XYZ file of C-alpha atoms in Angstrom:
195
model
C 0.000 0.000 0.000
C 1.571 3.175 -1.223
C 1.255 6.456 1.194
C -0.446 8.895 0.126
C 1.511 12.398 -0.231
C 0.342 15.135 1.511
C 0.540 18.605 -0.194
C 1.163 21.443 2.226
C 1.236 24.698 0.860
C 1.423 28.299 2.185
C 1.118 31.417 0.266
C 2.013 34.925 0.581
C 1.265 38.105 -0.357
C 4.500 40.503 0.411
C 4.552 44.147 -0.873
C 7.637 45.029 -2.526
C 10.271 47.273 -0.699
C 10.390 50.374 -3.008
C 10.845 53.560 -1.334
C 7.745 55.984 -0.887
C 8.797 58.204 -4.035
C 8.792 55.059 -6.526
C 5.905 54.139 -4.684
C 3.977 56.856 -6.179
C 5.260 57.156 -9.798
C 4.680 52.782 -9.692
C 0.594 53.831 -8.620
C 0.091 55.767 -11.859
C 0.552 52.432 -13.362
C -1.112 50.153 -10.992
C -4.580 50.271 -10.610
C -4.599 48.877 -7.056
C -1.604 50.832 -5.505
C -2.306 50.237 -2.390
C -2.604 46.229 -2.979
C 0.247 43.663 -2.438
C 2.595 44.248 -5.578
C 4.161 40.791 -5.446
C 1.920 36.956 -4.819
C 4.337 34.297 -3.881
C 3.118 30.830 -3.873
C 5.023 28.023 -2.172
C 4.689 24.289 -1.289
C 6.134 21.863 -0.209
C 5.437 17.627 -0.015
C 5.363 15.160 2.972
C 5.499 11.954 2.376
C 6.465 8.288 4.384
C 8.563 7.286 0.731
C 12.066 7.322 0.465
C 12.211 9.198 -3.265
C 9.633 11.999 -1.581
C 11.617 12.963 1.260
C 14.247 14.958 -0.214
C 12.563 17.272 -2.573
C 12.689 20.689 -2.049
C 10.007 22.980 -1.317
C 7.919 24.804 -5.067
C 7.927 28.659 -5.256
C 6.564 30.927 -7.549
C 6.704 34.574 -7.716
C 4.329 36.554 -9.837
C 3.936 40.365 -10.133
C -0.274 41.185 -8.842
C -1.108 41.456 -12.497
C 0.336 38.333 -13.598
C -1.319 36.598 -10.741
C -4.748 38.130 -11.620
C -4.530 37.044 -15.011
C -2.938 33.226 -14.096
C -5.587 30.991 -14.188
C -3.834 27.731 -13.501
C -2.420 29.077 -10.411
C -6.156 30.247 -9.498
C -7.260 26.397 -9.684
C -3.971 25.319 -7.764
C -4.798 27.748 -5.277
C -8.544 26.570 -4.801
C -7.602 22.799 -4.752
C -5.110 22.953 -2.027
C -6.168 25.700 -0.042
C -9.870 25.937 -0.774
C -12.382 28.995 -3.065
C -12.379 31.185 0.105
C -8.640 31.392 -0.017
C -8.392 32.239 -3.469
C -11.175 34.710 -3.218
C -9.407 36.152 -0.106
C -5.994 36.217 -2.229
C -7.739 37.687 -5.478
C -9.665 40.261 -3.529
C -6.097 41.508 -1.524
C -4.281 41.696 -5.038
C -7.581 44.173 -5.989
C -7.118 46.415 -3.133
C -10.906 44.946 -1.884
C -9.399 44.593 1.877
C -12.403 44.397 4.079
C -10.503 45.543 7.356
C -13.857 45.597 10.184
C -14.309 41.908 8.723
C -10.931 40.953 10.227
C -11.589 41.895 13.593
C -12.007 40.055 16.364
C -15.162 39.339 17.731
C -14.893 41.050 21.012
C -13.710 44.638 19.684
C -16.435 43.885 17.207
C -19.305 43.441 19.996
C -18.066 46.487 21.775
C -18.093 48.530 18.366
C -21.375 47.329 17.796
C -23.067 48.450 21.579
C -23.041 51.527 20.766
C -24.356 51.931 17.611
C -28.358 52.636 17.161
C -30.984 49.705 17.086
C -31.588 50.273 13.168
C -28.366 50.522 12.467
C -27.334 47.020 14.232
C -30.099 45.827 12.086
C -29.229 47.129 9.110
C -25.312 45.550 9.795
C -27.011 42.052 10.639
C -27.763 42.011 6.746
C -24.174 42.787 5.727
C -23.211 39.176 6.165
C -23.491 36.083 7.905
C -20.991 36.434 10.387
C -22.173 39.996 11.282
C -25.778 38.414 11.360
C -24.469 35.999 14.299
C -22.560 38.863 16.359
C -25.796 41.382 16.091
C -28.104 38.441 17.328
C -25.428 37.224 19.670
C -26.442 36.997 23.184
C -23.504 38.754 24.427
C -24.323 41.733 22.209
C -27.676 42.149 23.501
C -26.726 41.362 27.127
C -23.929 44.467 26.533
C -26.878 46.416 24.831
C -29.367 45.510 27.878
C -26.418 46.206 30.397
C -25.997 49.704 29.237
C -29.452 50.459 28.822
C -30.841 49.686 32.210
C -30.426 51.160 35.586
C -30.830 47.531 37.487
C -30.769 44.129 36.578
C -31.913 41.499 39.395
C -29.939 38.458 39.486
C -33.880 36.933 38.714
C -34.086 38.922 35.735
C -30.505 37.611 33.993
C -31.714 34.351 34.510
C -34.322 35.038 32.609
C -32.968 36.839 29.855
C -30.373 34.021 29.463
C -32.889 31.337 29.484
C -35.302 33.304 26.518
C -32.494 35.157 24.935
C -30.877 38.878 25.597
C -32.209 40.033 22.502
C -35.694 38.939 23.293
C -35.315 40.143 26.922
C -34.856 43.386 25.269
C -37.756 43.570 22.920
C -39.962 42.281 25.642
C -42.200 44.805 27.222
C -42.050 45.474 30.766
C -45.774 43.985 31.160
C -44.949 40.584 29.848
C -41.577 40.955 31.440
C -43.114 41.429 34.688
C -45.794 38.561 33.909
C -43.176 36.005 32.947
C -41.253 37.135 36.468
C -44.310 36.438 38.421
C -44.898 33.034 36.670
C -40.977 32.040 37.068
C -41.265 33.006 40.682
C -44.693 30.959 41.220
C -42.758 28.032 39.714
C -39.566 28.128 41.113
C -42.260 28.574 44.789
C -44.009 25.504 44.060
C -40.963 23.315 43.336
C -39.243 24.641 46.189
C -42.420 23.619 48.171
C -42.347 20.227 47.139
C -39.057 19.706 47.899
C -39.122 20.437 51.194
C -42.384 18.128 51.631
């Protein structure tokens, strides 16, 4: 049984070290000047047989245009790394660099808690991973946080049991209503524990 050889492959995107004057006659001629000016593409193989083990690690370097226009390497790209790499790769060489996707969540959440109600809405429809922080619990439990003067220990149990964002569309009537039920409940099972 022959071992199967497992393709590892890394590629970068470096920008090339030109001082800031050449820099700025080179832009005239770019169209993405502000986009990686050189895509280098290596790999390397892993392997359990003997004629494997010694072969040096693949490069190739390609100016941003070339690599936009290299189709072959677009299809090598997607088969070892996967389409979202290659779109990730293609949209850096085009200067589309979506910088508040990159964030981390947590900077993210606290960006979002202060932004209006419509507006969180309208960001939840920007994409699906800014769909699942603006319906996070954590974001609405921030939101909730700021917005009210006191939160009983009785009333973040409920709001993680039905959901922050719930908890905060919730009117204080049915708020109050689901309280007293929780309370008559939690009553009664105390009571028959104790019998």
């Amino acid at each position: 049984m022959q071992a199967n050889a497992e393709h590892r492959a890394t590629c970068f995107l470096t920008e090339s070290k030109k001082n800031i004057s050449s820099k700025t006659l080179a832009a005239k001629n770019n169209p993405f000047p502000w986009a990686a000016s050189t895509v280098i593409f290596r790999w390397w193989k892993i392997s359990l047989r003997n004629e494997l083990r010694e072969s040096r690690p693949g490069e190739i370097k390609e100016s941003q245009k070339d690599f936009l226009d290299d189709s072959s390497l677009h299809i090598q790209i997607a088969i070892v790394f996967g389409a979202k790499v290659l779109e990730h790769v293609l949209n850096l060489c085009r200067g589309n660099y979506d910088f508040l996707e990159r964030l981390p969540v947590p900077l993210l959440l606290y960006i979002i808690s202060f932004l209006e109600l419509e507006d969180i809405a309208r960001l939840s429809q920007v994409s699906r991973r800014f769909e699942m922080i603006c319906n996070s619990n954590a974001l609405w439990e921030n939101i909730v946080e700021n917005l009210c003067d006191t939160i009983t220990p009785e009333m973040k149990e409920l709001a993680q049991e039905m959901g922050w964002k719930q908890f905060f569309f919730t009117n204080r009537l049915q708020l109050q209503l689901q309280l007293r039920r929780r309370r008559q409940k939690q009553d009664a099972q105390n009571k028959k524990a104790t019998e």
